[in-house]
Amino acid sequence: MTENVYVVSAAMIPFGKHRTSSYVGLAVSPLIDALQSAGVQKSDVDAVYVGHAYGGMMTGQRITKEIGLGTVPTVNIDNACSGGATALHEAWMAIGQGLIDVAVVIGVEKLTQFGGGTLPLSPEDREVKQGIVMPAVYAMRATRYLHDTEATVEDLALVSVKARRHGALNPFAQFRKEVTVEEVLAARSIADPLTLLMCCPTGDGAAVIVLASERARNRLGTPRGMRVAASVLHSGQVAEGYRDMTKPEITYESAHDAYAQAGIGPGELDMIETHDAFSIAELVYYEALGLTEKQSAVALLRDGRTTFGGDVVVNPSGGLLAKGHPVGASGVAQVAEAFWQLTGQAGARQVTDARWALTHVTGGGTAGLDHGACTIHIFEAA
Amino acid sequence: MTVQPEAQISAPIADLESDSLLGDFPEGPRLVGTLCAQCGQTMIGTRVACSTCVSRDVSRIALPATGVLYSFTRLHVGGTDVRPIGYVDLDDGVRTLADLREDGAPLQPDVRVALGVDGDGWFFAPAADD
Ligand SMILES: [Zn+2]
């Protein structure tokens, strides 16, 4: 990349069950708020990138037309849970290559349209036809992880306890009540060994960020923000035979590339928003993101090294487990959290002196792949 | 690092609460529109922001009950019924898609039309006084 790219504003609605709002109703307010807080007029915007999975045709244009933000390219991006972060990646590429100066990135999803239950997956997929659902994928990952390591089901519960404790401090979180290990274990089973409280809730959400080149940032005079130090998007690689489900290669490889691009290591990070769709994911991702050696994640969790006061705060927002996971919106919401943390706007959940942040979101259950997509971003306060 | 005020919370818009464009007004049932206090733009439907100037200083108004038929067609798809629909440019310039009734004057572009109400439904038909 030849140009530095900055996030200059973020806006978001609280994630939750917003049954009376459409995709447009979810996204228009944060769109206006993100533009206004950046001091960006709609005539300043060069392109719009919209991540969603279930919004239907022209989701982005339906949103932007409400404020007359037309003419410029609008790109609709479905990459399952990575859709929002993929939208950011595309915007970063366009600005970084000097093609455009200002881009709006929208992540939006309305899961209450499905009336509950697991996410609808593509009925064309071989394993989906056989009945696979996302909780089953992660439950099998958990079963193998508990078999291979000293981790216990109580540790899986502890991930949820931490997420809820963080989420209780976050006005944008869907769940704002703390839970105990006993409550998590006593919740109804979803896919053994995962209980309901070890699974992220479905819900609705929208988050918007504005990206600018250094040139535009100076012209707009935006006071605070963060530099995109790395933006990496990978797709899953097929395995016809053995795959170690506790070693998600797509995240290992994406993280490796992201650290190389940013020129830092995991030790520099002050906060991480990781894809904790199910509690086992957080443990596996401590290892994949290089916070610790393989099979040793549980020590980090038990010793409190990934919460406030620890080495690095993982999911200060409450993560997907507490904040909620409206799939196409989640990747942008993670970046909004990083923005507020790195600009000192995170209130009660502020990570002290946060300078470096990483966001990570994988997406998609597809037969033969670890995941369909993985997006990792690293940001530096600037 | 200086701690800043907390990030503002954006609010979702309850745009699915009513899917009807028809509203009750002092002058009777009318199509619902939105007027921007900032720039004067008039829009169809309930809006929370002006599509011209992005102001959120907007209010609900009754749209005119009369207008001009811009163009129309008779749909034969999806069954044996014939369904005439068209675009009506209301007298304040706002365009709306409308079901049409053609029991009065024949439909043709530029004919004047008026709003009719039938239970919860609404339609436009050639205006009697034209
Ligand atoms: Zn206006």
Coordinates of C-alpha atoms and ligand atoms in Angstrom, one line a residue:
Chain A
M1 CA 0.0 0.0 0.0
T2 CA 1.3 3.4 -0.8
E3 CA -1.1 5.5 1.3
N4 CA -1.9 5.5 5.0
V5 CA -5.5 4.8 5.7
Y6 CA -7.3 6.0 8.9
V7 CA -10.6 5.3 10.6
V8 CA -11.9 8.8 11.4
S9 CA -15.3 8.0 12.9
A10 CA -17.5 5.2 14.1
A11 CA -21.2 4.9 15.0
M12 CA -23.4 2.0 16.0
I13 CA -26.8 1.1 17.4
P14 CA -27.0 -1.2 20.4
F15 CA -27.2 -4.8 19.2
G16 CA -30.5 -6.5 20.1
K17 CA -33.8 -7.7 18.9
H18 CA -35.0 -4.7 16.9
R19 CA -38.1 -6.3 15.4
T20 CA -39.6 -3.0 14.2
S21 CA -36.6 -2.0 12.2
S22 CA -35.7 -3.0 8.6
Y23 CA -32.1 -3.2 7.3
V24 CA -32.6 0.5 6.5
G25 CA -34.1 1.3 9.9
L26 CA -31.1 -0.3 11.5
A27 CA -28.4 1.4 9.5
V28 CA -29.6 4.9 8.7
S29 CA -29.0 6.5 12.1
P30 CA -25.4 5.2 12.5
L31 CA -24.7 6.2 8.9
I32 CA -25.7 9.8 9.6
D33 CA -24.0 9.9 13.0
A34 CA -20.7 8.5 11.5
L35 CA -20.7 11.1 8.8
Q36 CA -21.5 13.9 11.1
S37 CA -19.0 13.0 13.8
A38 CA -16.3 12.8 11.2
G39 CA -17.3 16.2 9.8
V40 CA -17.8 14.5 6.4
Q41 CA -20.4 15.8 3.9
K42 CA -22.0 13.2 1.7
S43 CA -20.3 15.0 -1.3
D44 CA -17.0 14.0 0.3
V45 CA -17.7 10.3 0.1
D46 CA -16.1 8.5 -2.8
A47 CA -17.4 5.0 -2.2
V48 CA -19.6 2.9 0.0
Y49 CA -18.9 -0.7 1.1
V50 CA -21.6 -2.7 2.7
G51 CA -21.2 -6.0 4.5
H52 CA -24.3 -8.2 5.2
A53 CA -25.3 -11.8 4.7
Y54 CA -29.1 -11.8 4.6
G55 CA -30.1 -8.3 3.6
G56 CA -31.2 -9.2 0.0
M57 CA -30.7 -7.3 -3.2
M58 CA -29.2 -3.8 -3.0
T59 CA -29.0 -3.6 0.7
G60 CA -26.5 -0.8 0.6
Q61 CA -28.3 1.3 -1.9
R62 CA -31.6 0.9 0.1
I63 CA -29.8 2.4 3.0
T64 CA -27.7 5.2 1.4
K65 CA -30.6 6.5 -0.8
E66 CA -32.4 7.5 2.5
I67 CA -29.9 10.3 2.7
G68 CA -29.3 10.8 -1.0
L69 CA -25.8 9.3 -0.9
G70 CA -25.8 8.1 -4.5
T71 CA -23.7 8.4 -7.6
V72 CA -20.6 7.0 -6.1
P73 CA -19.9 3.2 -6.2
T74 CA -21.8 1.2 -3.7
V75 CA -20.5 -2.4 -3.2
N76 CA -22.5 -5.0 -1.4
I77 CA -20.4 -7.7 0.2
D78 CA -21.6 -11.1 1.5
N79 CA -18.8 -13.0 3.3
A80 CA -20.9 -14.5 6.0
C81 CA -19.7 -13.3 9.5
S82 CA -16.7 -11.7 7.7
G83 CA -18.9 -9.5 5.5
G84 CA -18.4 -6.3 7.4
A85 CA -14.7 -6.7 7.9
T86 CA -14.4 -7.7 4.2
A87 CA -16.1 -4.4 3.3
L88 CA -13.5 -2.6 5.4
H89 CA -10.7 -4.5 3.7
E90 CA -12.0 -3.5 0.2
A91 CA -12.3 0.2 1.3
W92 CA -8.8 0.0 2.8
M93 CA -7.5 -1.3 -0.5
A94 CA -9.1 1.4 -2.6
I95 CA -7.8 4.2 -0.4
G96 CA -4.5 2.6 0.2
Q97 CA -3.9 2.3 -3.5
G98 CA -4.7 6.0 -3.9
L99 CA -7.8 5.4 -5.9
I100 CA -10.2 7.2 -3.6
D101 CA -9.9 9.4 -0.4
V102 CA -13.0 8.8 1.7
A103 CA -15.1 5.6 2.1
V104 CA -18.0 4.7 4.2
V105 CA -18.2 1.1 5.5
I106 CA -21.5 -0.2 6.7
G107 CA -22.1 -3.5 8.5
V108 CA -25.7 -4.5 9.0
E109 CA -27.8 -7.6 9.8
K110 CA -31.3 -8.4 10.9
L111 CA -31.4 -11.9 12.2
T112 CA -34.8 -11.6 13.9
Q113 CA -36.3 -12.0 10.5
F114 CA -35.7 -15.7 10.9
G115 CA -37.6 -16.0 14.2
G116 CA -34.8 -17.6 16.2
G117 CA -32.8 -20.8 15.9
T118 CA -29.5 -21.4 14.2
L119 CA -28.3 -19.4 11.2
P120 CA -29.7 -20.5 7.9
L121 CA -26.8 -22.0 5.9
S122 CA -26.6 -22.7 2.2
P123 CA -28.8 -25.7 1.4
E124 CA -26.5 -26.5 -1.5
D125 CA -23.7 -27.4 0.9
R126 CA -23.0 -31.2 1.3
E127 CA -22.8 -31.1 5.1
V128 CA -25.6 -28.6 5.5
K129 CA -27.8 -31.2 3.7
Q130 CA -26.6 -33.7 6.4
G131 CA -27.7 -31.4 9.1
I132 CA -24.6 -29.4 10.1
V133 CA -25.3 -26.1 12.0
M134 CA -22.7 -23.7 13.3
P135 CA -23.1 -24.8 17.0
A136 CA -22.3 -28.3 16.0
V137 CA -19.1 -27.2 14.3
Y138 CA -17.9 -25.4 17.4
A139 CA -19.1 -28.1 19.7
M140 CA -17.0 -30.7 17.9
R141 CA -14.0 -28.3 18.1
A142 CA -14.7 -28.1 21.9
T143 CA -15.0 -31.8 22.4
R144 CA -11.6 -32.3 20.7
Y145 CA -10.0 -29.4 22.6
L146 CA -11.2 -30.8 26.0
H147 CA -9.8 -34.2 24.9
D148 CA -6.4 -32.9 23.9
T149 CA -5.7 -30.3 26.7
E150 CA -6.2 -29.8 30.4
A151 CA -9.1 -27.5 29.7
T152 CA -12.5 -28.4 31.2
V153 CA -16.1 -27.5 30.6
E154 CA -15.8 -25.0 33.4
D155 CA -13.2 -23.2 31.4
L156 CA -15.6 -23.0 28.5
A157 CA -18.1 -21.4 31.0
L158 CA -15.4 -19.0 32.3
V159 CA -15.1 -17.6 28.8
S160 CA -18.8 -16.7 28.9
V161 CA -18.5 -15.3 32.4
K162 CA -15.7 -13.0 31.3
A163 CA -17.7 -11.9 28.2
R164 CA -20.8 -11.1 30.2
R165 CA -18.7 -9.2 32.8
H166 CA -17.3 -7.1 30.0
G167 CA -20.6 -6.7 28.3
A168 CA -22.3 -5.5 31.4
L169 CA -20.1 -2.3 31.0
N170 CA -21.0 -1.8 27.4
P171 CA -24.2 0.1 26.5
F172 CA -24.0 -1.4 22.9
A173 CA -24.2 -5.0 24.2
Q174 CA -27.2 -7.2 23.7
F175 CA -26.7 -8.9 27.1
R176 CA -25.8 -6.6 30.0
K177 CA -26.2 -9.0 32.9
E178 CA -23.3 -10.8 34.5
V179 CA -23.5 -14.6 34.9
T180 CA -21.7 -17.2 37.0
V181 CA -20.0 -20.4 35.9
E182 CA -22.8 -22.4 37.6
E183 CA -25.4 -20.5 35.6
V184 CA -23.6 -21.1 32.3
L185 CA -23.3 -24.8 33.0
A186 CA -26.9 -25.1 34.1
A187 CA -28.2 -23.5 30.9
R188 CA -29.9 -25.7 28.4
S189 CA -27.7 -27.7 26.1
I190 CA -27.4 -26.6 22.5
A191 CA -24.7 -29.0 21.2
D192 CA -22.7 -30.9 23.8
P193 CA -20.6 -29.6 25.5
L194 CA -21.9 -26.1 24.6
T195 CA -24.8 -24.7 26.6
L196 CA -27.0 -21.8 25.5
L197 CA -24.8 -19.3 27.5
M198 CA -21.7 -20.5 25.6
C199 CA -23.3 -19.5 22.3
C200 CA -23.6 -16.0 20.9
P201 CA -27.2 -14.7 20.6
T202 CA -28.9 -13.9 17.4
G203 CA -30.0 -10.3 17.1
D204 CA -30.0 -7.3 14.9
G205 CA -27.4 -4.6 14.5
A206 CA -25.7 -2.0 12.4
A207 CA -22.3 -0.3 12.7
V208 CA -20.7 2.3 10.4
I209 CA -17.2 3.6 10.1
V210 CA -15.7 6.3 7.9
L211 CA -12.2 5.7 6.4
A212 CA -10.0 8.5 5.0
S213 CA -6.6 8.8 3.4
E214 CA -4.0 11.0 5.1
R215 CA -4.7 13.7 2.6
A216 CA -8.5 13.7 3.3
R217 CA -7.9 13.4 7.0
N218 CA -5.9 16.6 7.0
R219 CA -8.4 18.4 4.8
L220 CA -11.3 17.3 7.0
G221 CA -9.4 18.2 10.1
T222 CA -10.7 15.1 12.1
P223 CA -9.0 15.3 15.5
R224 CA -8.7 11.7 16.6
G225 CA -8.7 8.3 15.0
M226 CA -6.6 5.3 14.3
R227 CA -4.4 4.1 11.4
V228 CA -5.1 0.8 9.7
A229 CA -1.8 -0.9 10.4
A230 CA -2.8 -4.2 8.7
S231 CA -5.8 -5.5 6.8
V232 CA -5.8 -9.2 5.8
L233 CA -8.4 -11.3 4.2
H234 CA -8.0 -15.0 3.7
S235 CA -10.3 -17.7 2.4
G236 CA -10.4 -21.3 3.7
Q237 CA -8.4 -24.1 2.0
V238 CA -10.1 -27.4 1.5
A239 CA -8.9 -30.5 3.4
E240 CA -10.2 -33.8 2.1
G241 CA -8.8 -35.8 5.0
Y242 CA -7.5 -35.0 8.5
R243 CA -8.0 -31.5 9.9
D244 CA -7.0 -30.5 13.4
M245 CA -10.1 -28.7 14.5
T246 CA -8.3 -27.1 17.4
K247 CA -5.8 -25.4 15.1
P248 CA -7.9 -23.2 12.7
E249 CA -5.3 -22.6 10.0
I250 CA -7.2 -19.7 8.4
T251 CA -6.7 -17.6 11.6
Y252 CA -3.1 -18.7 12.2
E253 CA -2.2 -17.7 8.6
S254 CA -4.2 -14.5 8.6
A255 CA -2.6 -13.5 11.9
H256 CA 0.8 -14.2 10.7
D257 CA 0.3 -12.0 7.7
A258 CA -1.3 -9.2 9.8
Y259 CA 1.5 -9.0 12.2
A260 CA 4.0 -8.9 9.4
Q261 CA 2.1 -6.1 7.7
A262 CA 1.8 -4.1 10.9
G263 CA 5.4 -4.7 11.9
I264 CA 4.4 -5.6 15.5
G265 CA 3.9 -8.8 17.4
P266 CA 1.0 -10.0 19.6
G267 CA 2.9 -8.7 22.7
E268 CA 2.3 -5.0 21.6
L269 CA -1.5 -5.4 21.5
D270 CA -3.6 -3.6 24.2
M271 CA -6.9 -5.0 23.1
I272 CA -8.4 -7.6 20.8
E273 CA -11.9 -8.2 19.5
T274 CA -12.0 -11.8 18.5
H275 CA -14.7 -14.0 16.9
D276 CA -16.0 -15.7 20.1
A277 CA -19.2 -17.0 18.4
F278 CA -19.0 -19.9 20.8
S279 CA -16.9 -20.0 24.0
I280 CA -14.4 -22.6 22.7
A281 CA -13.5 -20.2 19.9
E282 CA -11.9 -17.7 22.3
L283 CA -9.5 -20.3 23.7
V284 CA -8.6 -21.6 20.3
Y285 CA -8.0 -18.1 19.0
Y286 CA -5.7 -17.1 21.9
E287 CA -3.4 -19.7 20.4
A288 CA -4.1 -18.8 16.8
L289 CA -3.5 -15.1 17.4
G290 CA -0.2 -15.9 19.0
L291 CA -1.0 -14.9 22.6
T292 CA 0.3 -18.2 23.8
E293 CA 1.5 -21.6 22.7
K294 CA -0.9 -24.2 21.3
Q295 CA -2.9 -26.1 23.9
S296 CA -2.0 -23.6 26.6
A297 CA -4.8 -21.0 26.2
V298 CA -6.6 -21.9 29.4
A299 CA -3.8 -20.6 31.6
L300 CA -4.3 -17.1 30.1
L301 CA -8.0 -17.2 30.9
R302 CA -7.7 -18.6 34.4
D303 CA -5.0 -16.2 35.4
G304 CA -7.0 -13.2 34.2
R305 CA -4.4 -12.2 31.7
T306 CA -7.0 -11.5 29.0
T307 CA -9.3 -9.2 31.0
F308 CA -9.0 -5.7 32.4
G309 CA -5.6 -5.4 34.2
G310 CA -4.1 -8.3 32.2
D311 CA -1.6 -8.4 29.4
V312 CA -4.2 -7.7 26.7
V313 CA -8.0 -7.2 27.1
V314 CA -9.7 -9.7 24.8
N315 CA -13.2 -8.6 23.9
P316 CA -13.6 -5.6 26.1
S317 CA -17.0 -5.0 24.4
G318 CA -18.3 -8.4 25.7
G319 CA -17.5 -10.0 22.3
L320 CA -20.1 -11.8 20.3
L321 CA -21.1 -13.8 23.4
A322 CA -22.4 -10.7 25.2
K323 CA -22.6 -8.0 22.5
G324 CA -24.5 -10.2 20.1
H325 CA -23.6 -11.4 16.6
P326 CA -25.7 -9.9 13.8
V327 CA -23.3 -11.6 11.3
G328 CA -22.7 -9.0 8.6
A329 CA -22.5 -6.2 11.2
S330 CA -20.1 -7.8 13.6
G331 CA -16.8 -7.1 11.8
V332 CA -17.6 -3.4 11.6
A333 CA -18.8 -3.3 15.2
Q334 CA -15.5 -4.8 16.3
V335 CA -13.7 -1.9 14.5
A336 CA -16.0 0.6 16.2
E337 CA -15.0 -0.8 19.5
A338 CA -11.4 -0.5 18.6
F339 CA -12.0 3.1 17.5
W340 CA -13.6 4.0 20.8
Q341 CA -10.9 2.3 22.8
L342 CA -8.0 3.9 20.9
T343 CA -9.7 7.3 21.1
G344 CA -10.6 7.1 24.8
Q345 CA -14.4 7.1 24.2
A346 CA -15.1 3.6 25.7
G347 CA -16.4 4.9 29.1
A348 CA -16.5 2.3 31.9
R349 CA -14.9 -0.4 29.7
Q350 CA -12.0 1.8 28.6
V351 CA -8.7 -0.1 28.3
T352 CA -6.1 2.0 29.9
D353 CA -3.7 3.8 27.5
A354 CA -4.9 1.6 24.6
R355 CA -2.6 2.2 21.6
W356 CA -2.7 -1.0 19.5
A357 CA -5.9 -3.0 18.7
L358 CA -6.6 -6.2 16.7
T359 CA -10.0 -7.3 15.3
H360 CA -10.6 -10.8 14.0
V361 CA -13.6 -12.3 12.4
T362 CA -14.0 -15.6 10.6
G363 CA -17.0 -16.5 8.6
G364 CA -19.0 -19.3 7.2
G365 CA -19.4 -23.0 7.7
T366 CA -18.7 -24.8 4.5
A367 CA -17.9 -28.5 4.0
G368 CA -14.2 -29.2 3.8
L369 CA -13.1 -25.7 5.1
D370 CA -11.9 -24.6 8.5
H371 CA -13.9 -21.5 7.8
G372 CA -14.9 -19.8 4.6
A373 CA -13.2 -16.5 5.3
C374 CA -11.1 -14.8 7.9
T375 CA -10.4 -11.1 8.3
I376 CA -7.9 -9.6 10.6
H377 CA -7.2 -5.9 11.1
I378 CA -4.6 -4.2 13.3
F379 CA -5.0 -0.5 14.3
E380 CA -2.7 2.1 15.9
A381 CA -4.1 5.1 17.7
A382 CA -3.3 8.1 15.5
Chain B
M1 CA -4.2 9.3 26.7
T2 CA -7.0 11.8 27.4
V3 CA -10.3 10.1 28.3
Q4 CA -13.0 11.5 26.0
P5 CA -16.7 11.7 26.5
E6 CA -18.3 8.3 25.8
A7 CA -19.2 7.4 22.3
Q8 CA -22.7 8.4 21.3
I9 CA -25.3 5.7 20.9
S10 CA -27.2 5.6 17.6
A11 CA -30.8 4.6 17.7
P12 CA -32.5 2.2 15.3
I13 CA -35.6 3.5 13.5
A14 CA -38.9 1.6 13.9
D15 CA -39.6 1.7 10.2
L16 CA -41.5 -1.6 10.2
E17 CA -44.1 -0.5 12.6
S18 CA -46.5 0.5 9.8
D19 CA -46.3 -0.8 6.3
S20 CA -49.2 1.4 5.1
L21 CA -48.6 4.6 3.3
L22 CA -52.2 5.7 4.0
G23 CA -52.7 7.8 7.1
D24 CA -55.5 9.7 8.9
F25 CA -55.3 13.5 8.7
P26 CA -57.7 16.3 9.5
E27 CA -58.5 16.6 5.8
G28 CA -59.3 12.8 5.7
P29 CA -57.2 9.8 4.6
R30 CA -54.1 10.9 2.7
L31 CA -50.8 9.3 1.7
V32 CA -48.1 9.9 4.3
G33 CA -45.3 12.2 3.4
T34 CA -42.3 13.9 5.1
L35 CA -41.3 17.5 4.9
C36 CA -37.8 18.8 5.6
A37 CA -37.8 22.0 7.7
Q38 CA -34.3 22.7 6.6
C39 CA -34.5 22.7 2.8
G40 CA -38.2 22.2 2.1
Q41 CA -37.9 18.9 0.3
T42 CA -41.0 16.8 0.3
M43 CA -40.7 13.0 0.3
I44 CA -43.0 10.0 0.1
G45 CA -43.4 7.9 3.3
T46 CA -42.2 8.3 6.8
R47 CA -38.5 9.4 6.8
V48 CA -36.1 10.2 9.6
A49 CA -33.7 12.2 7.5
C50 CA -33.9 14.4 4.5
S51 CA -32.6 12.7 1.4
T52 CA -31.4 16.1 0.0
C53 CA -29.7 17.8 3.0
V54 CA -29.5 15.0 5.5
S55 CA -31.3 17.2 8.2
R56 CA -33.2 15.2 10.8
D57 CA -35.5 18.2 11.3
V58 CA -38.4 16.5 9.4
S59 CA -42.1 16.2 10.0
R60 CA -45.0 14.0 8.9
I61 CA -47.4 15.6 6.4
A62 CA -50.4 14.7 4.3
L63 CA -49.6 14.4 0.6
P64 CA -52.1 15.8 -1.9
A65 CA -55.0 13.6 -2.9
T66 CA -54.7 14.5 -6.6
G67 CA -52.1 14.3 -9.3
V68 CA -51.2 13.4 -12.8
L69 CA -50.7 9.8 -14.1
Y70 CA -47.2 9.7 -15.5
S71 CA -47.3 6.2 -17.0
F72 CA -49.1 2.9 -16.3
T73 CA -49.4 -0.7 -17.3
R74 CA -51.9 -3.6 -16.9
L75 CA -50.2 -6.5 -15.2
H76 CA -51.2 -10.0 -16.3
V77 CA -48.6 -11.9 -14.4
G78 CA -49.3 -14.2 -11.5
G79 CA -52.9 -15.3 -12.3
T80 CA -55.9 -14.5 -14.4
D81 CA -56.6 -11.1 -12.9
V82 CA -55.5 -7.9 -14.6
R83 CA -53.9 -5.4 -12.3
P84 CA -53.4 -1.8 -13.5
I85 CA -50.6 0.0 -11.7
G86 CA -48.8 3.3 -12.5
Y87 CA -46.8 6.2 -11.3
V88 CA -48.7 9.2 -10.1
D89 CA -47.0 12.6 -9.8
L90 CA -48.9 14.2 -6.9
D91 CA -49.7 17.9 -7.1
D92 CA -46.7 18.8 -4.8
G93 CA -44.4 16.9 -7.2
V94 CA -43.9 13.8 -5.1
R95 CA -44.2 10.6 -7.2
T96 CA -45.9 7.4 -5.9
L97 CA -46.5 4.0 -7.3
A98 CA -50.3 3.3 -7.1
D99 CA -52.9 0.7 -7.9
L100 CA -55.2 2.1 -10.5
R101 CA -58.9 1.8 -11.2
E102 CA -60.2 2.4 -14.6
D103 CA -63.9 2.4 -14.2
G104 CA -64.1 6.1 -15.0
A105 CA -62.2 7.8 -17.8
P106 CA -59.7 5.6 -19.8
L107 CA -56.2 5.5 -18.4
Q108 CA -53.5 7.4 -20.3
P109 CA -50.4 9.3 -19.5
D110 CA -51.1 12.9 -18.2
V111 CA -54.7 12.2 -17.2
R112 CA -55.5 13.7 -13.8
V113 CA -56.2 11.2 -11.1
A114 CA -57.5 11.3 -7.5
L115 CA -56.9 9.2 -4.4
G116 CA -59.6 6.7 -3.5
V117 CA -59.9 4.6 -0.4
D118 CA -61.4 1.2 -0.1
G119 CA -61.2 -0.2 3.4
D120 CA -57.5 -0.3 4.4
G121 CA -56.5 -0.1 0.7
W122 CA -56.1 2.8 -1.6
F123 CA -55.9 3.5 -5.3
F124 CA -55.9 6.3 -7.8
A125 CA -58.6 6.7 -10.5
P126 CA -59.2 9.3 -13.1
A127 CA -60.5 12.4 -11.4
A128 CA -64.2 13.0 -11.9
D129 CA -63.9 16.8 -12.2
D130 CA -61.4 16.7 -15.1
Ligands
ZN1 ZN -33.6 18.8 3.6

